[in-house]
Each structure stands twice: as structure tokens, then as C-alpha cells.
Short mmCIF file of C-alpha atoms in Angstrom, two decimals:
data_model
loop_
_atom_site.label_atom_id
_atom_site.label_comp_id
_atom_site.label_asym_id
_atom_site.label_seq_id
_atom_site.Cartn_x
_atom_site.Cartn_y
_atom_site.Cartn_z
CA UNK J 1 -31.74 -168.02 -145.40
CA UNK J 2 -34.01 -169.53 -141.99
CA UNK J 3 -33.46 -172.68 -143.50
CA UNK J 4 -29.88 -172.56 -144.34
CA UNK J 5 -28.81 -171.77 -140.60
CA UNK J 6 -30.32 -174.23 -138.97
CA UNK J 7 -28.61 -176.80 -141.62
CA UNK J 8 -25.45 -174.49 -139.88
CA UNK J 9 -26.37 -175.29 -136.31
CA UNK J 10 -27.47 -179.20 -137.04
CA UNK J 11 -23.83 -178.48 -138.78
CA UNK J 12 -22.06 -177.93 -135.82
CA UNK J 13 -23.76 -179.54 -133.41
CA UNK J 14 -22.78 -182.59 -135.49
CA UNK J 15 -18.86 -181.38 -135.67
CA UNK J 16 -19.53 -181.23 -131.71
CA UNK J 17 -20.04 -185.03 -131.30
CA UNK J 18 -17.89 -185.97 -133.57
CA UNK J 19 -15.00 -183.87 -131.61
CA UNK J 20 -16.13 -185.06 -128.32
CA UNK J 21 -16.28 -188.69 -129.87
CA UNK J 22 -12.06 -187.89 -130.82
CA UNK J 23 -11.41 -186.78 -126.98
CA UNK J 24 -10.06 -189.02 -124.45
CA UNK J 25 -10.06 -189.18 -120.94
CA UNK J 26 -7.86 -186.36 -118.94
CA UNK J 27 -5.24 -187.69 -115.92
CA UNK J 28 -4.04 -185.51 -112.94
CA UNK J 29 -2.93 -186.79 -110.50
CA UNK J 30 -4.08 -185.98 -106.34
CA UNK J 31 -6.39 -183.20 -105.44
CA UNK J 32 -8.73 -181.63 -102.86
CA UNK J 33 -11.54 -182.88 -105.03
CA UNK J 34 -11.16 -186.72 -104.54
CA UNK J 35 -8.80 -187.79 -101.69
CA UNK J 36 -9.05 -189.60 -98.48
CA UNK J 37 -10.22 -188.26 -94.97
CA UNK J 38 -9.84 -190.80 -92.60
CA UNK J 39 -8.92 -194.63 -92.30
CA UNK J 40 -9.06 -197.05 -89.59
CA UNK J 41 -8.04 -200.76 -89.50
CA UNK J 42 -10.43 -202.01 -91.56
CA UNK J 43 -11.68 -199.04 -93.70
CA UNK J 44 -10.78 -195.51 -95.00
CA UNK J 45 -12.96 -192.92 -96.33
CA UNK J 46 -12.96 -191.03 -99.22
CA UNK J 47 -13.98 -187.47 -100.05
CA UNK J 48 -15.77 -186.42 -103.74
CA UNK J 49 -15.74 -182.79 -103.23
CA UNK J 50 -17.21 -180.75 -105.97
CA UNK J 51 -16.25 -177.69 -104.72
CA UNK J 52 -13.04 -178.19 -105.60
CA UNK J 53 -13.16 -179.69 -108.56
CA UNK J 54 -12.30 -178.04 -112.11
CA UNK J 55 -12.84 -179.06 -115.80
CA UNK J 56 -9.82 -180.47 -117.27
CA UNK J 57 -11.07 -178.69 -120.82
CA UNK J 58 -13.19 -176.39 -121.69
CA UNK J 59 -13.70 -173.66 -124.72
CA UNK J 60 -13.33 -170.57 -124.64
CA UNK J 61 -16.92 -169.63 -125.21
CA UNK J 62 -18.33 -172.31 -122.44
CA UNK J 63 -21.38 -170.79 -121.74
CA UNK J 64 -22.13 -173.72 -119.01
CA UNK J 65 -21.22 -176.89 -117.14
CA UNK J 66 -22.46 -179.75 -114.96
CA UNK J 67 -21.40 -182.77 -113.84
CA UNK J 68 -23.15 -185.52 -115.35
CA UNK J 69 -21.77 -188.57 -113.34
CA UNK J 70 -18.42 -189.99 -111.26
CA UNK J 71 -17.65 -193.14 -110.53
CA UNK J 72 -14.35 -194.44 -108.51
CA UNK J 73 -12.83 -197.36 -109.06
CA UNK J 74 -9.69 -199.73 -107.98
CA UNK J 75 -6.74 -199.40 -110.16
CA UNK J 76 -5.43 -202.07 -110.66
CA UNK J 77 -8.89 -204.21 -110.56
CA UNK J 78 -11.02 -201.75 -112.29
CA UNK J 79 -13.51 -202.67 -110.00
CA UNK J 80 -16.08 -199.93 -109.27
CA UNK J 81 -16.68 -199.33 -105.92
CA UNK J 82 -19.55 -196.42 -106.15
CA UNK J 83 -21.11 -193.75 -108.45
CA UNK J 84 -22.88 -190.50 -107.76
CA UNK J 85 -23.07 -187.09 -109.56
CA UNK J 86 -23.12 -185.07 -106.02
CA UNK J 87 -19.95 -184.34 -103.32
CA UNK J 88 -20.14 -187.02 -101.44
CA UNK J 89 -17.86 -189.28 -98.93
CA UNK J 90 -17.37 -192.94 -99.63
CA UNK J 91 -16.30 -195.36 -97.17
CA UNK J 92 -14.81 -198.22 -98.26
CA UNK J 93 -14.63 -201.08 -95.86
CA UNK J 94 -13.72 -204.11 -98.02
CA UNK J 95 -10.01 -203.98 -96.49
CA UNK J 96 -7.81 -205.11 -94.34
CA UNK J 97 -5.60 -204.23 -92.11
CA UNK J 98 -1.73 -202.90 -93.50
CA UNK J 99 -3.28 -202.62 -96.93
CA UNK J 100 -2.72 -200.10 -99.30
CA UNK J 101 -4.21 -199.31 -102.79
CA UNK J 102 -4.32 -196.70 -105.93
CA UNK J 103 -7.91 -195.67 -106.93
CA UNK J 104 -9.57 -193.90 -109.32
CA UNK J 105 -11.81 -191.09 -109.67
CA UNK J 106 -13.71 -190.78 -113.48
CA UNK J 107 -15.71 -187.54 -113.27
CA UNK J 108 -17.87 -187.07 -116.68
CA UNK J 109 -18.76 -183.82 -117.04
CA UNK J 110 -20.69 -181.72 -120.03
CA UNK J 111 -20.31 -178.18 -120.85
CA UNK J 112 -22.57 -175.60 -123.44
CA UNK J 113 -20.47 -173.40 -125.71
CA UNK J 114 -20.77 -171.44 -128.45
CA UNK J 115 -23.37 -168.09 -129.34
CA UNK J 116 -26.50 -166.92 -130.36
CA UNK J 117 -28.18 -169.77 -132.46
CA UNK J 118 -24.48 -171.56 -132.62
CA UNK J 119 -25.05 -173.39 -129.42
CA UNK J 120 -23.99 -176.97 -128.45
CA UNK J 121 -23.15 -179.23 -125.92
CA UNK J 122 -20.75 -181.55 -126.06
CA UNK J 123 -19.08 -183.68 -123.01
CA UNK J 124 -15.91 -185.08 -121.67
CA UNK J 125 -14.35 -186.63 -118.40
CA UNK J 126 -11.49 -186.31 -115.92
CA UNK J 127 -9.90 -189.06 -114.47
CA UNK J 128 -8.29 -188.36 -110.89
CA UNK J 129 -6.15 -190.77 -108.33
CA UNK J 130 -5.48 -190.83 -104.76
CA UNK J 131 -3.98 -193.74 -102.53
CA UNK J 132 -5.92 -194.98 -99.88
CA UNK J 133 -4.40 -196.17 -96.24
CA UNK J 134 -5.75 -198.59 -93.23
CA UNK J 135 -3.66 -198.78 -90.96
CA UNK J 136 -0.25 -200.35 -91.06
CA UNK J 137 -0.21 -203.83 -89.66
CA UNK J 138 0.85 -204.34 -85.95
CA UNK J 139 4.50 -205.86 -86.06
CA UNK J 140 4.75 -209.36 -83.50
CA UNK J 141 8.62 -209.46 -82.12
CA UNK J 142 9.08 -212.44 -83.41
CA UNK J 143 10.03 -210.65 -87.25
CA UNK J 144 11.71 -208.63 -85.31
CA UNK J 145 16.31 -209.54 -84.72
CA UNK J 146 19.64 -207.77 -83.82
CA UNK J 147 23.18 -208.48 -85.08
CA UNK J 148 25.66 -207.91 -83.18
CA UNK J 149 29.39 -207.86 -83.40
CA UNK J 150 31.54 -208.15 -81.12
CA UNK J 151 35.08 -207.22 -81.89
CA UNK J 152 33.19 -203.68 -83.96
CA UNK J 153 31.54 -202.66 -81.03
CA UNK J 154 28.45 -202.21 -83.91
CA UNK J 155 24.80 -203.75 -84.12
CA UNK J 156 21.57 -203.54 -86.88
CA UNK J 157 18.38 -204.42 -86.70
CA UNK J 158 16.44 -206.33 -88.76
CA UNK J 159 12.99 -207.17 -89.73
CA UNK J 160 10.57 -209.32 -92.32
CA UNK J 161 8.70 -207.11 -94.52
CA UNK J 162 5.41 -205.80 -94.91
CA UNK J 163 4.40 -205.64 -98.79
CA UNK J 164 1.89 -202.51 -98.01
CA UNK J 165 4.24 -200.90 -95.31
CA UNK J 166 6.34 -197.94 -96.35
CA UNK J 167 9.55 -198.94 -93.83
CA UNK J 168 10.14 -199.86 -90.12
CA UNK J 169 10.26 -197.88 -87.24
CA UNK J 170 12.76 -199.16 -84.27
CA UNK J 171 13.30 -197.96 -80.91
CA UNK J 172 16.17 -198.96 -78.62
CA UNK J 173 15.81 -198.53 -75.60
CA UNK J 174 19.07 -198.34 -72.98
CA UNK J 175 17.38 -200.55 -70.09
CA UNK J 176 18.98 -198.63 -66.63
CA UNK J 177 18.36 -194.85 -67.88
CA UNK J 178 15.69 -195.11 -70.09
CA UNK J 179 17.81 -193.01 -72.75
CA UNK J 180 15.99 -193.74 -76.25
CA UNK J 181 16.96 -193.89 -80.01
CA UNK J 182 15.12 -194.33 -83.14
CA UNK J 183 15.97 -196.06 -86.40
CA UNK J 184 14.07 -196.10 -89.62
CA UNK J 185 14.61 -198.56 -92.71
CA UNK J 186 12.83 -198.36 -96.14
CA UNK J 187 14.51 -202.47 -96.43
CA UNK J 188 14.54 -205.34 -94.59
CA UNK J 189 17.50 -204.54 -92.41
CA UNK J 190 18.91 -200.59 -89.82
CA UNK J 191 22.26 -199.28 -90.77
CA UNK J 192 24.78 -200.07 -88.59
CA UNK J 193 24.69 -198.39 -85.16
CA UNK J 194 27.47 -198.33 -82.27
CA UNK J 195 27.03 -200.92 -79.12
CA UNK J 196 27.97 -199.85 -76.32
CA UNK J 197 29.91 -203.21 -73.67
CA UNK J 198 27.50 -204.05 -70.68
CA UNK J 199 24.69 -201.97 -71.66
CA UNK J 200 21.22 -203.86 -71.47
CA UNK J 201 18.71 -202.42 -74.24
CA UNK J 202 16.11 -203.17 -75.21
CA UNK J 203 14.20 -202.69 -78.48
CA UNK J 204 10.65 -202.87 -80.43
CA UNK J 205 9.68 -201.91 -83.88
CA UNK J 206 6.08 -200.93 -85.75
CA UNK J 207 5.45 -200.88 -89.29
CA UNK J 208 4.93 -197.27 -91.06
CA UNK J 209 2.81 -196.27 -94.83
CA UNK J 210 3.35 -192.70 -96.03
CA UNK J 211 0.40 -192.33 -98.12
CA UNK J 212 2.04 -190.89 -101.41
CA UNK J 213 -1.10 -188.69 -102.53
CA UNK J 214 -1.04 -186.50 -99.13
CA UNK J 215 1.93 -187.20 -98.23
CA UNK J 216 1.07 -188.24 -94.46
CA UNK J 217 3.23 -190.95 -92.46
CA UNK J 218 0.66 -193.85 -90.97
CA UNK J 219 2.32 -196.50 -88.18
CA UNK J 220 0.70 -199.47 -87.08
CA UNK J 221 1.04 -201.42 -83.43
CA UNK J 222 4.26 -201.62 -81.72
CA UNK J 223 5.73 -204.77 -81.61
CA UNK J 224 6.90 -206.74 -77.86
CA UNK J 225 10.19 -205.29 -76.60
CA UNK J 226 13.27 -207.43 -77.44
CA UNK J 227 16.34 -207.45 -75.28
CA UNK J 228 19.64 -207.70 -75.89
CA UNK J 229 23.41 -206.78 -74.47
CA UNK J 230 27.23 -206.95 -75.24
CA UNK J 231 28.85 -208.71 -72.43
CA UNK J 232 32.37 -208.40 -72.15
CA UNK J 233 33.25 -212.16 -71.40
CA UNK J 234 36.47 -213.63 -71.10
CA UNK J 235 38.15 -217.54 -70.40
CA UNK J 236 40.92 -219.93 -70.17
CA UNK J 237 42.24 -222.77 -68.56
CA UNK J 238 42.45 -223.33 -65.00
CA UNK J 239 45.56 -224.16 -63.82
CA UNK J 240 45.49 -226.17 -60.84
CA UNK J 241 41.22 -227.49 -61.08
CA UNK J 242 39.49 -229.69 -62.74
CA UNK J 243 36.94 -226.97 -65.49
CA UNK J 244 37.07 -223.75 -67.68
CA UNK J 245 37.42 -220.19 -66.17
CA UNK J 246 34.71 -217.95 -67.52
CA UNK J 247 34.93 -214.01 -66.22
CA UNK J 248 32.44 -211.84 -66.57
CA UNK J 249 31.28 -208.34 -65.83
CA UNK J 250 28.46 -207.41 -63.23
CA UNK J 251 25.30 -205.76 -65.03
CA UNK J 252 23.01 -204.29 -63.52
CA UNK J 253 19.51 -206.07 -63.91
CA UNK J 254 21.12 -208.99 -65.68
CA UNK J 255 22.27 -211.88 -64.68
CA UNK J 256 24.22 -215.28 -66.88
CA UNK J 257 22.99 -218.38 -67.21
CA UNK J 258 26.24 -221.34 -68.46
CA UNK J 259 25.16 -223.44 -71.27
CA UNK J 260 28.19 -226.39 -71.86
CA UNK J 261 28.21 -228.95 -75.03
CA UNK J 262 30.17 -231.46 -75.89
CA UNK J 263 30.56 -230.41 -79.80
CA UNK J 264 29.22 -227.11 -81.64
CA UNK J 265 26.14 -229.01 -82.69
CA UNK J 266 25.15 -230.87 -79.56
CA UNK J 267 22.56 -230.46 -76.41
CA UNK J 268 23.89 -227.40 -74.47
CA UNK J 269 22.63 -228.36 -71.34
CA UNK J 270 22.30 -225.71 -68.42
CA UNK J 271 25.08 -225.74 -65.78
CA UNK J 272 24.78 -222.45 -63.85
CA UNK J 273 23.16 -219.27 -63.41
CA UNK J 274 25.49 -216.15 -61.88
CA UNK J 275 25.09 -213.00 -60.90
CA UNK J 276 28.22 -210.76 -60.55
CA UNK J 277 27.40 -207.38 -58.51
CA UNK J 278 27.06 -204.60 -60.68
CA UNK J 279 30.45 -203.42 -61.75
CA UNK J 280 32.39 -206.36 -60.53
CA UNK J 281 34.53 -208.17 -62.59
CA UNK J 282 34.28 -211.81 -61.53
CA UNK J 283 35.90 -215.81 -62.62
CA UNK J 284 33.67 -219.01 -61.84
CA UNK J 285 34.93 -222.06 -62.23
CA UNK J 286 32.68 -224.07 -64.48
CA UNK J 287 33.99 -227.69 -64.62
CA UNK J 288 30.42 -229.32 -64.67
CA UNK J 289 28.08 -230.15 -67.92
CA UNK J 290 25.33 -229.67 -66.78
CA UNK J 291 24.86 -232.26 -63.44
CA UNK J 292 28.22 -234.13 -65.02
CA UNK J 293 31.78 -233.37 -64.07
CA UNK J 294 33.57 -232.40 -67.57
CA UNK J 295 36.81 -234.76 -68.09
CA UNK J 296 39.82 -233.81 -68.77
CA UNK J 297 41.27 -233.63 -72.29
CA UNK J 298 38.45 -233.04 -74.15
CA UNK J 299 37.09 -229.80 -76.03
CA UNK J 300 34.04 -228.19 -74.65
CA UNK J 301 31.81 -225.61 -76.03
CA UNK J 302 29.55 -222.97 -73.59
CA UNK J 303 27.08 -220.53 -74.61
CA UNK J 304 27.00 -217.41 -72.04
CA UNK J 305 23.15 -215.97 -72.20
CA UNK J 306 22.45 -212.93 -70.51
CA UNK J 307 18.65 -212.80 -69.09
CA UNK J 308 17.89 -208.58 -68.78
CA UNK J 309 15.06 -208.05 -66.12
CA UNK J 310 14.53 -211.96 -66.88
CA UNK J 311 14.12 -211.76 -70.30
CA UNK J 312 16.95 -213.86 -72.88
CA UNK J 313 19.42 -211.36 -74.41
CA UNK J 314 19.56 -211.97 -78.47
CA UNK J 315 22.90 -211.88 -78.28
CA UNK J 316 24.98 -214.39 -76.29
CA UNK J 317 28.53 -215.18 -75.51
CA UNK J 318 29.76 -218.43 -77.11
CA UNK J 319 33.38 -219.98 -77.25
CA UNK J 320 35.02 -223.70 -77.06
CA UNK J 321 37.40 -224.31 -74.71
CA UNK J 322 39.79 -227.41 -74.59
CA UNK J 323 39.46 -228.68 -71.03
CA UNK J 324 42.84 -230.15 -69.37
CA UNK J 325 44.76 -229.13 -65.21
CA UNK J 326 48.07 -229.87 -64.52
#
């Protein structure tokens, strides 16, 4: 009888081994057992918390279980980053600012189940995932821009897309009042927004990243400011004098530089710098290109560029006019 029991016990163990070999790892999503707890410009810290870990599979007759070991690897490259068999914070330093990736935690555990003389031991594996990220990359102002439609009183912001960023947040500030509006986009440009005439604005932007595992939003540093203003400008021939009349609206903290060229693709020469009084419409006669007088019966090309607090506006007024007088 005892010999028979020993044979049955051996068979039970054999069945257990076959079962364990045929079982595949069970995949979980984000859990408190494996998550990012902090990050910086060049590193992030993930925590393996075995006190919050529960095996995905245990027989109903399980007696006890324990983690034998775990490994952290990069989901994309498969490179093993760390391993252990206890609760641990792991600092990952081999990253650059503005980087994100997906990590895989493989937890191997064993358990004993059965009763009496039929106790058996088997093993199983769980796989958990989490996303990690460093601080989003800082935006440089050369990578942002604005487009303003003069006839529609609308515009939009544009940005060079960052592959690791979820999106970009723009901040628009009315220079003379401080009124601030924020616009966000997950693409390379924002939705259209309204633009008021003769209101100078400054704008800047920053990348942001939304971590898919913890739902938190991380922001990079803001770019420097750029400026724009939709200027009221009209023009026409002067009937009695050589030159073109240009009427401009005076705006607080804004001056205008007027450039003239002989063709649309030619060299524009600075001809006049004017600062009309705020709130006043002032007409200026432009009769030179640089220091040379305009010729009668010739078409000239003009750029009227606002400077806001000394900084060139991203939007400006451009036109051509035929110079003639009687």
C-alpha cells in the first residue's frame, strides 16, 4: 500500500511539471506592483512592490506561494535592465530628456498545492507593463510659429513635432493687458483662433507627455517668446508728390519699419522707421528705397514690419504699388 502511495505521489509531481511547462505567461496591464514613481531630465525610477503583487493563477487548493525572481526589460529592445526577488526601487539612468518607453516586468513565482501526501509544487510567470518617461524636451522658439489671416481675423500656431511628446501647449499673452489664453494640440498646429486688430501678442510653447500608465501629464520647459500683431494698414498713390502713402494705426509699445524692394524676390531695403501715437491713424509718405528716390511709373514692393517692445513681429503687412503722380 505504501509503495502504491509513493507511485501516485510521483505521478502527481509529474503531472505538475507537465502542467507548468505547458502554461504560458499571463499578461497584466499597469498595476501598483510595477509603476514609475519619479522622473527627471535623464532618468526615471520604477518600483517593484511585491506587497501589492498577487499571482494571476493559483489552484484552489494552494497551500503557499512565493516569488522566486523578477526581471525588468525594455519592451522594444528586450534588454534586461534589472532583476531581483524582493521589493525594490530601480533607477534607470540611460535616458535623455524627452524620452519615453514601455517596460516589461516578468515575475516568476512558485506555489504548493494539494493535500496530505499529494502535495505538489509548480511554477508560473506573470508579465506586467508600465510606461516611463523623462521630463519632456524643452522647446526652442525657432520651432514654433504663427500664421495670421488678415482677411478672416483668425490664425493658428504651428510647431515642430517631437516623437516622444503627446502634444504641445501654447501660451498667448496680450502684451498691453496681460490677458493670457492657452491652446493645446496633439498635432503640428492648433485649431484656429480669433485675432483682434492692432493688439500686440507674445506667445511661447512647451511640449507635454501624458503617461499612459499613471495618467499624469508631464511638462517640458517653455520656449522663449515670439511676437505678432495684426496691423491695420492701408496704402495708395500720392496724387501730387512722388511716393506712396502708407496709413498706419498707432499701438502702444509698437513701432514700424518700412522696407522697399524693386521686385517681390528682390532685396528689401529699410527706408523708414515710424512710431505713430497710440490710437491715432497716421499717413506717411514713402518716396525712397533706402536712400534712393523712387522712380515714376514703376512698381515697388513694400513690407511693413511691426516691432513689439523692440522684437520683430512674426506677422507683417506686404503689398506692391505702382508709383505715379500728376
